[in-house]
């Protein structure tokens, strides 16, 4: 690949970075021989905010990301010129129709590699395939997390994006809780997506029973500069002092902690709830204690089948209880099972219209089980 003058190559990159109709995403990284840029990485992409299209520039000093949303025109021009003047070793620019890579050689010339993007016409389709939050996002440098967790979080955010209506139809500020937040990967990623990509004013509370998680997550929120909007509480999901929420999130809250999350969503009449359950021990244990009704003993006589059946029964009963309490519910696979076997998502939208509970009552009676969610809602098995 013949080298070409660096100025010419960077002029081509500049034109692409400042074209919101073509730019998909660009990353500058690496360093030129004997020089060091003032930031270790810069990522640019066009984002649609309430105020209009902006060029989002996320720079990272290797510890924390710094995000700016700049108006196209003088503001974006100046930021792009400043970044192009930095001695980055590489620029990688993806547009709707091409990928352009510029590598600066030891002698200070440019090697430019250009390739056509797979689809030229269907940019919506191209964007659809992208991550909502790139696994290489500098946010993850701060919060950590394995590649598998990043994929789960991205898939969960995708489901959230598909669930929430347009910004105009959302409460302001939007109150979000992440119940059983653990290391808060989802909490921080959701905050980043809802604020930076959607332009929303968000108050987020993460709840986890572990005090060490609260302390760690609070410290991370401070490092990210989000401590005034993102808070963490140590306590059980059932008892944590949270007044209410517009959006309830729960990703792999253990066993019956998912039931606690759904019960609080119902208590708050939270307009949206998204819960991806984890292990299901409670109903599995109940099934072990009673004889299966005829002719279904074959479903529960082998341990592995009983566990899988318990998973299905538990989530079907959770969905039914949500419907009885005024939610429209769907149960979907939110991420490929290659990334986690716990890939079911229970998604509810509060409508106030309650479904009747006859089938629910018949099912729990037949299998002689009491779902934890029913107990938390103060219902006994026979409540139909
Ligand atoms: C499997 S982790 C998932 C963490 C996080 N949501 C994620 O996906 O990375 C489950 C978390 O739920 C917390 N937890 C379990 N039962 C809880 C309860 N009843 N109340 C609050 N937190 C609970 C645990 O401490 C743990 O951090």
GROMACS .gro file of C-alpha atoms and ligand atoms in nm:
model
  411
    1UNK     CA    1   0.000   0.000   0.000
    2UNK     CA    2   0.178   0.321  -0.115
    3UNK     CA    3   0.216   0.597   0.143
    4UNK     CA    4   0.067   0.939   0.079
    5UNK     CA    5   0.111   1.280   0.240
    6UNK     CA    6  -0.040   1.290   0.588
    7UNK     CA    7  -0.211   1.625   0.527
    8UNK     CA    8  -0.408   1.488   0.232
    9UNK     CA    9  -0.516   1.180   0.428
   10UNK     CA   10  -0.625   1.384   0.730
   11UNK     CA   11  -0.817   1.625   0.506
   12UNK     CA   12  -1.015   1.323   0.380
   13UNK     CA   13  -1.076   1.211   0.740
   14UNK     CA   14  -1.182   1.563   0.838
   15UNK     CA   15  -1.446   1.578   0.565
   16UNK     CA   16  -1.592   1.245   0.683
   17UNK     CA   17  -1.592   1.338   1.053
   18UNK     CA   18  -1.786   1.654   0.983
   19UNK     CA   19  -2.050   1.490   0.765
   20UNK     CA   20  -2.332   1.374   0.998
   21UNK     CA   21  -2.514   1.210   0.706
   22UNK     CA   22  -2.218   0.979   0.632
   23UNK     CA   23  -2.027   0.935   0.957
   24UNK     CA   24  -2.115   0.628   1.160
   25UNK     CA   25  -1.827   0.617   1.405
   26UNK     CA   26  -1.461   0.713   1.417
   27UNK     CA   27  -1.183   0.626   1.658
   28UNK     CA   28  -0.843   0.786   1.694
   29UNK     CA   29  -0.584   0.600   1.898
   30UNK     CA   30  -0.219   0.506   1.918
   31UNK     CA   31   0.073   0.744   1.900
   32UNK     CA   32   0.324   0.859   1.642
   33UNK     CA   33   0.688   0.776   1.687
   34UNK     CA   34   0.835   0.972   1.979
   35UNK     CA   35   0.514   1.169   2.045
   36UNK     CA   36   0.217   1.133   2.278
   37UNK     CA   37  -0.133   1.272   2.217
   38UNK     CA   38  -0.294   1.456   2.510
   39UNK     CA   39  -0.565   1.185   2.527
   40UNK     CA   40  -0.517   0.813   2.470
   41UNK     CA   41  -0.828   0.767   2.259
   42UNK     CA   42  -1.100   0.970   2.095
   43UNK     CA   43  -1.426   0.842   1.960
   44UNK     CA   44  -1.665   1.045   1.748
   45UNK     CA   45  -2.015   0.971   1.629
   46UNK     CA   46  -2.321   1.169   1.528
   47UNK     CA   47  -2.603   1.154   1.784
   48UNK     CA   48  -2.956   1.281   1.757
   49UNK     CA   49  -3.047   1.483   2.065
   50UNK     CA   50  -3.359   1.681   2.143
   51UNK     CA   51  -3.170   1.992   2.034
   52UNK     CA   52  -3.082   1.830   1.699
   53UNK     CA   53  -2.786   1.641   1.550
   54UNK     CA   54  -2.465   1.672   1.745
   55UNK     CA   55  -2.115   1.535   1.704
   56UNK     CA   56  -2.046   1.332   2.015
   57UNK     CA   57  -1.680   1.335   2.106
   58UNK     CA   58  -1.566   1.101   2.381
   59UNK     CA   59  -1.203   1.134   2.479
   60UNK     CA   60  -1.031   0.920   2.737
   61UNK     CA   61  -0.719   0.987   2.936
   62UNK     CA   62  -0.698   0.614   3.005
   63UNK     CA   63  -0.881   0.646   3.336
   64UNK     CA   64  -1.204   0.827   3.273
   65UNK     CA   65  -1.403   0.926   2.966
   66UNK     CA   66  -1.497   1.283   2.887
   67UNK     CA   67  -1.801   1.332   2.665
   68UNK     CA   68  -1.899   1.640   2.469
   69UNK     CA   69  -2.192   1.683   2.231
   70UNK     CA   70  -2.100   1.954   1.983
   71UNK     CA   71  -2.314   2.141   1.733
   72UNK     CA   72  -2.211   2.080   1.373
   73UNK     CA   73  -2.054   2.398   1.237
   74UNK     CA   74  -1.788   2.607   1.408
   75UNK     CA   75  -1.802   2.409   1.735
   76UNK     CA   76  -1.753   2.065   1.579
   77UNK     CA   77  -1.500   2.204   1.325
   78UNK     CA   78  -1.279   2.336   1.603
   79UNK     CA   79  -1.292   2.013   1.806
   80UNK     CA   80  -1.217   1.800   1.500
   81UNK     CA   81  -0.926   2.024   1.397
   82UNK     CA   82  -0.783   1.999   1.748
   83UNK     CA   83  -0.806   1.619   1.740
   84UNK     CA   84  -0.655   1.596   1.392
   85UNK     CA   85  -0.362   1.804   1.519
   86UNK     CA   86  -0.297   1.546   1.794
   87UNK     CA   87  -0.019   1.296   1.713
   88UNK     CA   88  -0.247   0.990   1.702
   89UNK     CA   89  -0.097   0.689   1.526
   90UNK     CA   90  -0.424   0.572   1.370
   91UNK     CA   91  -0.762   0.696   1.258
   92UNK     CA   92  -1.037   0.446   1.188
   93UNK     CA   93  -1.344   0.603   1.028
   94UNK     CA   94  -1.660   0.413   0.947
   95UNK     CA   95  -1.917   0.581   0.728
   96UNK     CA   96  -2.244   0.461   0.583
   97UNK     CA   97  -2.068   0.356   0.262
   98UNK     CA   98  -1.699   0.307   0.342
   99UNK     CA   99  -1.435   0.240   0.603
  100UNK     CA  100  -1.123   0.453   0.588
  101UNK     CA  101  -0.819   0.367   0.797
  102UNK     CA  102  -0.520   0.594   0.822
  103UNK     CA  103  -0.200   0.473   0.980
  104UNK     CA  104   0.087   0.713   1.029
  105UNK     CA  105   0.418   0.557   0.929
  106UNK     CA  106   0.750   0.597   1.110
  107UNK     CA  107   0.851   0.860   0.855
  108UNK     CA  108   0.532   1.062   0.921
  109UNK     CA  109   0.352   0.973   0.598
  110UNK     CA  110   0.007   0.811   0.583
  111UNK     CA  111  -0.092   0.464   0.475
  112UNK     CA  112  -0.458   0.477   0.381
  113UNK     CA  113  -0.679   0.174   0.350
  114UNK     CA  114  -1.026   0.218   0.205
  115UNK     CA  115  -1.299  -0.046   0.188
  116UNK     CA  116  -1.662  -0.026   0.083
  117UNK     CA  117  -1.911  -0.082   0.363
  118UNK     CA  118  -2.123  -0.391   0.306
  119UNK     CA  119  -2.447  -0.209   0.239
  120UNK     CA  120  -2.454   0.133   0.083
  121UNK     CA  121  -2.825   0.198   0.082
  122UNK     CA  122  -2.967   0.061   0.402
  123UNK     CA  123  -2.799   0.271   0.668
  124UNK     CA  124  -3.078   0.206   0.915
  125UNK     CA  125  -2.996  -0.162   0.883
  126UNK     CA  126  -2.626  -0.091   0.934
  127UNK     CA  127  -2.696   0.111   1.243
  128UNK     CA  128  -2.928  -0.160   1.370
  129UNK     CA  129  -2.632  -0.401   1.375
  130UNK     CA  130  -2.417  -0.169   1.579
  131UNK     CA  131  -2.385  -0.177   1.951
  132UNK     CA  132  -2.593   0.072   2.144
  133UNK     CA  133  -2.295   0.111   2.369
  134UNK     CA  134  -1.979  -0.004   2.198
  135UNK     CA  135  -1.793  -0.271   2.400
  136UNK     CA  136  -1.486  -0.051   2.339
  137UNK     CA  137  -1.657   0.249   2.499
  138UNK     CA  138  -1.417   0.417   2.742
  139UNK     CA  139  -1.691   0.392   3.006
  140UNK     CA  140  -1.598   0.025   3.033
  141UNK     CA  141  -1.236   0.120   3.107
  142UNK     CA  142  -1.372   0.270   3.427
  143UNK     CA  143  -1.639   0.018   3.523
  144UNK     CA  144  -1.467  -0.298   3.389
  145UNK     CA  145  -1.673  -0.607   3.310
  146UNK     CA  146  -1.609  -0.907   3.088
  147UNK     CA  147  -1.686  -0.911   2.715
  148UNK     CA  148  -1.982  -1.141   2.788
  149UNK     CA  149  -2.124  -0.898   3.045
  150UNK     CA  150  -2.080  -0.607   2.802
  151UNK     CA  151  -2.279  -0.796   2.540
  152UNK     CA  152  -2.554  -0.877   2.790
  153UNK     CA  153  -2.568  -0.516   2.899
  154UNK     CA  154  -2.582  -0.396   2.538
  155UNK     CA  155  -2.860  -0.642   2.458
  156UNK     CA  156  -3.051  -0.531   2.767
  157UNK     CA  157  -3.013  -0.168   2.663
  158UNK     CA  158  -3.142  -0.259   2.317
  159UNK     CA  159  -3.453  -0.404   2.480
  160UNK     CA  160  -3.487  -0.090   2.691
  161UNK     CA  161  -3.453   0.127   2.380
  162UNK     CA  162  -3.724  -0.075   2.207
  163UNK     CA  163  -3.953  -0.043   2.511
  164UNK     CA  164  -3.936   0.326   2.593
  165UNK     CA  165  -4.148   0.566   2.388
  166UNK     CA  166  -4.015   0.888   2.233
  167UNK     CA  167  -3.859   1.134   2.476
  168UNK     CA  168  -4.166   1.360   2.463
  169UNK     CA  169  -4.378   1.084   2.619
  170UNK     CA  170  -4.138   1.021   2.909
  171UNK     CA  171  -4.152   1.175   3.257
  172UNK     CA  172  -3.891   1.442   3.335
  173UNK     CA  173  -3.668   1.366   3.504
  174UNK     CA  174  -3.686   0.997   3.425
  175UNK     CA  175  -3.650   0.798   3.748
  176UNK     CA  176  -3.477   0.466   3.688
  177UNK     CA  177  -3.387   0.197   3.941
  178UNK     CA  178  -3.156  -0.098   3.886
  179UNK     CA  179  -3.247  -0.362   4.145
  180UNK     CA  180  -2.977  -0.613   4.241
  181UNK     CA  181  -2.730  -0.394   4.054
  182UNK     CA  182  -2.414  -0.579   4.166
  183UNK     CA  183  -2.113  -0.414   4.001
  184UNK     CA  184  -2.349  -0.168   3.832
  185UNK     CA  185  -2.242  -0.239   3.473
  186UNK     CA  186  -2.601  -0.205   3.360
  187UNK     CA  187  -2.663   0.094   3.589
  188UNK     CA  188  -2.380   0.301   3.442
  189UNK     CA  189  -2.437   0.182   3.086
  190UNK     CA  190  -2.809   0.267   3.111
  191UNK     CA  191  -2.728   0.611   3.245
  192UNK     CA  192  -2.480   0.667   2.963
  193UNK     CA  193  -2.729   0.550   2.698
  194UNK     CA  194  -3.028   0.744   2.834
  195UNK     CA  195  -2.836   1.068   2.879
  196UNK     CA  196  -2.573   1.076   2.602
  197UNK     CA  197  -2.764   0.893   2.328
  198UNK     CA  198  -3.121   0.989   2.420
  199UNK     CA  199  -3.054   1.330   2.573
  200UNK     CA  200  -3.275   1.259   2.877
  201UNK     CA  201  -3.253   1.400   3.226
  202UNK     CA  202  -3.218   1.087   3.439
  203UNK     CA  203  -3.203   1.006   3.812
  204UNK     CA  204  -3.079   0.655   3.865
  205UNK     CA  205  -3.065   0.451   4.183
  206UNK     CA  206  -2.883   0.119   4.205
  207UNK     CA  207  -2.986  -0.115   4.487
  208UNK     CA  208  -2.785  -0.409   4.610
  209UNK     CA  209  -2.779  -0.591   4.938
  210UNK     CA  210  -2.399  -0.565   4.954
  211UNK     CA  211  -2.255  -0.260   5.127
  212UNK     CA  212  -1.917  -0.313   4.956
  213UNK     CA  213  -2.092  -0.280   4.617
  214UNK     CA  214  -2.260   0.041   4.730
  215UNK     CA  215  -1.927   0.190   4.836
  216UNK     CA  216  -1.747   0.080   4.517
  217UNK     CA  217  -2.026   0.195   4.286
  218UNK     CA  218  -2.059   0.532   4.462
  219UNK     CA  219  -1.688   0.587   4.417
  220UNK     CA  220  -1.717   0.500   4.045
  221UNK     CA  221  -2.008   0.742   4.005
  222UNK     CA  222  -1.790   1.013   4.155
  223UNK     CA  223  -1.502   0.929   3.920
  224UNK     CA  224  -1.738   0.946   3.624
  225UNK     CA  225  -1.869   1.284   3.743
  226UNK     CA  226  -2.223   1.143   3.773
  227UNK     CA  227  -2.257   1.133   4.153
  228UNK     CA  228  -2.531   1.397   4.159
  229UNK     CA  229  -2.754   1.186   3.931
  230UNK     CA  230  -2.656   0.824   4.002
  231UNK     CA  231  -2.690   0.697   4.360
  232UNK     CA  232  -2.646   0.362   4.524
  233UNK     CA  233  -2.829   0.216   4.821
  234UNK     CA  234  -2.732  -0.089   5.026
  235UNK     CA  235  -3.033  -0.295   5.126
  236UNK     CA  236  -3.267  -0.565   5.011
  237UNK     CA  237  -3.476  -0.491   4.706
  238UNK     CA  238  -3.792  -0.533   4.915
  239UNK     CA  239  -3.688  -0.287   5.185
  240UNK     CA  240  -3.451  -0.040   5.019
  241UNK     CA  241  -3.569   0.318   5.080
  242UNK     CA  242  -3.672   0.409   4.725
  243UNK     CA  243  -3.991   0.613   4.679
  244UNK     CA  244  -4.083   0.504   4.329
  245UNK     CA  245  -3.957   0.473   3.975
  246UNK     CA  246  -4.061   0.518   3.616
  247UNK     CA  247  -3.837   0.240   3.488
  248UNK     CA  248  -3.745  -0.068   3.690
  249UNK     CA  249  -3.448  -0.271   3.569
  250UNK     CA  250  -3.329  -0.602   3.711
  251UNK     CA  251  -3.058  -0.800   3.537
  252UNK     CA  252  -2.994  -1.142   3.686
  253UNK     CA  253  -3.108  -1.055   4.036
  254UNK     CA  254  -3.063  -1.390   4.210
  255UNK     CA  255  -3.354  -1.635   4.243
  256UNK     CA  256  -3.640  -1.464   4.427
  257UNK     CA  257  -3.470  -1.121   4.417
  258UNK     CA  258  -3.636  -1.095   4.073
  259UNK     CA  259  -3.971  -1.145   4.250
  260UNK     CA  260  -3.879  -0.867   4.492
  261UNK     CA  261  -3.803  -0.642   4.195
  262UNK     CA  262  -4.134  -0.721   4.025
  263UNK     CA  263  -4.323  -0.670   4.352
  264UNK     CA  264  -4.169  -0.324   4.395
  265UNK     CA  265  -4.248  -0.233   4.036
  266UNK     CA  266  -4.610  -0.331   4.103
  267UNK     CA  267  -4.611  -0.142   4.435
  268UNK     CA  268  -4.482   0.172   4.258
  269UNK     CA  269  -4.699   0.115   3.950
  270UNK     CA  270  -4.379   0.177   3.759
  271UNK     CA  271  -4.476   0.246   3.397
  272UNK     CA  272  -4.201   0.018   3.261
  273UNK     CA  273  -4.033  -0.287   3.407
  274UNK     CA  274  -3.763  -0.501   3.248
  275UNK     CA  275  -3.641  -0.802   3.443
  276UNK     CA  276  -3.406  -1.074   3.320
  277UNK     CA  277  -3.429  -1.348   3.583
  278UNK     CA  278  -3.134  -1.547   3.708
  279UNK     CA  279  -3.148  -1.886   3.877
  280UNK     CA  280  -3.493  -2.024   3.972
  281UNK     CA  281  -3.458  -2.229   4.288
  282UNK     CA  282  -3.777  -2.148   4.473
  283UNK     CA  283  -4.039  -2.318   4.254
  284UNK     CA  284  -3.795  -2.599   4.169
  285UNK     CA  285  -3.772  -2.676   4.542
  286UNK     CA  286  -4.151  -2.666   4.578
  287UNK     CA  287  -4.190  -2.905   4.283
  288UNK     CA  288  -3.955  -3.151   4.452
  289UNK     CA  289  -4.173  -3.162   4.761
  290UNK     CA  290  -4.505  -3.254   4.596
  291UNK     CA  291  -4.617  -3.525   4.359
  292UNK     CA  292  -4.672  -3.395   4.007
  293UNK     CA  293  -5.036  -3.395   3.895
  294UNK     CA  294  -5.134  -3.665   3.647
  295UNK     CA  295  -5.032  -3.704   3.374
  296UNK     CA  296  -4.734  -3.469   3.412
  297UNK     CA  297  -4.496  -3.669   3.633
  298UNK     CA  298  -4.267  -3.718   3.333
  299UNK     CA  299  -4.201  -3.345   3.332
  300UNK     CA  300  -4.049  -3.347   3.678
  301UNK     CA  301  -3.909  -3.694   3.736
  302UNK     CA  302  -3.562  -3.609   3.600
  303UNK     CA  303  -3.369  -3.339   3.785
  304UNK     CA  304  -3.260  -3.143   3.480
  305UNK     CA  305  -3.607  -3.148   3.326
  306UNK     CA  306  -3.762  -3.047   3.658
  307UNK     CA  307  -3.527  -2.749   3.679
  308UNK     CA  308  -3.605  -2.639   3.326
  309UNK     CA  309  -3.974  -2.685   3.380
  310UNK     CA  310  -3.944  -2.483   3.703
  311UNK     CA  311  -3.778  -2.201   3.505
  312UNK     CA  312  -4.068  -2.194   3.260
  313UNK     CA  313  -4.334  -2.226   3.529
  314UNK     CA  314  -4.177  -1.953   3.745
  315UNK     CA  315  -4.156  -1.699   3.463
  316UNK     CA  316  -4.501  -1.785   3.326
  317UNK     CA  317  -4.650  -1.725   3.673
  318UNK     CA  318  -4.454  -1.400   3.714
  319UNK     CA  319  -4.588  -1.276   3.380
  320UNK     CA  320  -4.941  -1.378   3.479
  321UNK     CA  321  -4.915  -1.193   3.812
  322UNK     CA  322  -4.791  -0.878   3.638
  323UNK     CA  323  -5.089  -0.899   3.398
  324UNK     CA  324  -5.325  -0.932   3.693
  325UNK     CA  325  -5.175  -0.616   3.835
  326UNK     CA  326  -5.234  -0.402   3.530
  327UNK     CA  327  -4.929  -0.470   3.314
  328UNK     CA  328  -4.914  -0.564   2.949
  329UNK     CA  329  -4.637  -0.821   2.943
  330UNK     CA  330  -4.418  -0.996   2.695
  331UNK     CA  331  -4.150  -1.253   2.762
  332UNK     CA  332  -3.867  -1.253   2.510
  333UNK     CA  333  -3.514  -1.375   2.454
  334UNK     CA  334  -3.306  -1.060   2.491
  335UNK     CA  335  -2.960  -1.196   2.409
  336UNK     CA  336  -2.829  -1.499   2.225
  337UNK     CA  337  -2.796  -1.803   2.451
  338UNK     CA  338  -2.428  -1.824   2.350
  339UNK     CA  339  -2.367  -1.522   2.576
  340UNK     CA  340  -2.568  -1.641   2.876
  341UNK     CA  341  -2.819  -1.919   2.938
  342UNK     CA  342  -3.012  -1.666   3.150
  343UNK     CA  343  -3.144  -1.488   2.846
  344UNK     CA  344  -3.515  -1.447   2.914
  345UNK     CA  345  -3.652  -1.098   2.961
  346UNK     CA  346  -3.986  -1.024   3.126
  347UNK     CA  347  -4.098  -0.687   3.001
  348UNK     CA  348  -4.402  -0.505   3.133
  349UNK     CA  349  -4.579  -0.180   3.052
  350UNK     CA  350  -4.830  -0.056   3.306
  351UNK     CA  351  -5.167   0.008   3.141
  352UNK     CA  352  -5.400  -0.028   3.442
  353UNK     CA  353  -5.605  -0.295   3.261
  354UNK     CA  354  -5.592  -0.612   3.472
  355UNK     CA  355  -5.623  -0.955   3.317
  356UNK     CA  356  -5.838  -1.206   3.502
  357UNK     CA  357  -5.647  -1.462   3.703
  358UNK     CA  358  -5.840  -1.782   3.639
  359UNK     CA  359  -5.570  -1.962   3.446
  360UNK     CA  360  -5.307  -1.847   3.694
  361UNK     CA  361  -5.513  -1.978   3.986
  362UNK     CA  362  -5.572  -2.311   3.811
  363UNK     CA  363  -5.203  -2.355   3.737
  364UNK     CA  364  -5.076  -2.287   4.090
  365UNK     CA  365  -5.350  -2.508   4.234
  366UNK     CA  366  -5.268  -2.792   4.000
  367UNK     CA  367  -4.894  -2.782   4.076
  368UNK     CA  368  -4.941  -2.691   4.444
  369UNK     CA  369  -4.692  -2.407   4.425
  370UNK     CA  370  -4.690  -2.059   4.576
  371UNK     CA  371  -4.484  -1.818   4.369
  372UNK     CA  372  -4.268  -1.591   4.579
  373UNK     CA  373  -4.408  -1.292   4.389
  374UNK     CA  374  -4.761  -1.384   4.498
  375UNK     CA  375  -4.647  -1.410   4.861
  376UNK     CA  376  -4.476  -1.071   4.836
  377UNK     CA  377  -4.798  -0.923   4.701
  378UNK     CA  378  -4.985  -1.070   4.996
  379UNK     CA  379  -5.178  -1.323   4.788
  380UNK     CA  380  -5.229  -1.682   4.889
  381UNK     CA  381  -5.231  -1.963   4.640
  382UNK     CA  382  -5.604  -1.965   4.587
  383UNK     CA  383  -5.638  -1.594   4.501
  384UNK     CA  384  -5.784  -1.602   4.150
  385LIG     C1  385  -2.590  -1.215   3.966
  385LIG     S1  386  -2.567  -1.057   4.036
  385LIG     C2  387  -2.616  -0.953   3.903
  385LIG     C3  388  -2.563  -0.815   3.918
  385LIG     C4  389  -2.592  -0.717   3.806
  385LIG     N1  390  -2.734  -0.687   3.793
  385LIG     C5  391  -2.536  -0.766   3.676
  385LIG     O1  392  -2.610  -0.813   3.591
  385LIG     O2  393  -2.414  -0.758   3.659
  385LIG     C6  394  -2.700  -1.045   4.151
  385LIG     C7  395  -2.686  -0.934   4.251
  385LIG     O3  396  -2.808  -0.924   4.325
  385LIG     C8  397  -2.777  -0.896   4.460
  385LIG     N2  398  -2.891  -0.943   4.540
  385LIG     C9  399  -2.934  -1.071   4.556
  385LIG     N3  400  -3.046  -1.076   4.631
  385LIG    C10  401  -3.075  -0.947   4.662
  385LIG    C11  402  -3.179  -0.887   4.736
  385LIG     N4  403  -3.277  -0.959   4.790
  385LIG     N5  404  -3.179  -0.752   4.749
  385LIG    C12  405  -3.079  -0.678   4.693
  385LIG     N6  406  -2.978  -0.731   4.621
  385LIG    C13  407  -2.976  -0.863   4.605
  385LIG    C14  408  -2.647  -0.969   4.486
  385LIG     O4  409  -2.574  -0.911   4.595
  385LIG    C15  410  -2.576  -0.953   4.353
  385LIG     O5  411  -2.492  -0.840   4.352
   0.00000   0.00000   0.00000
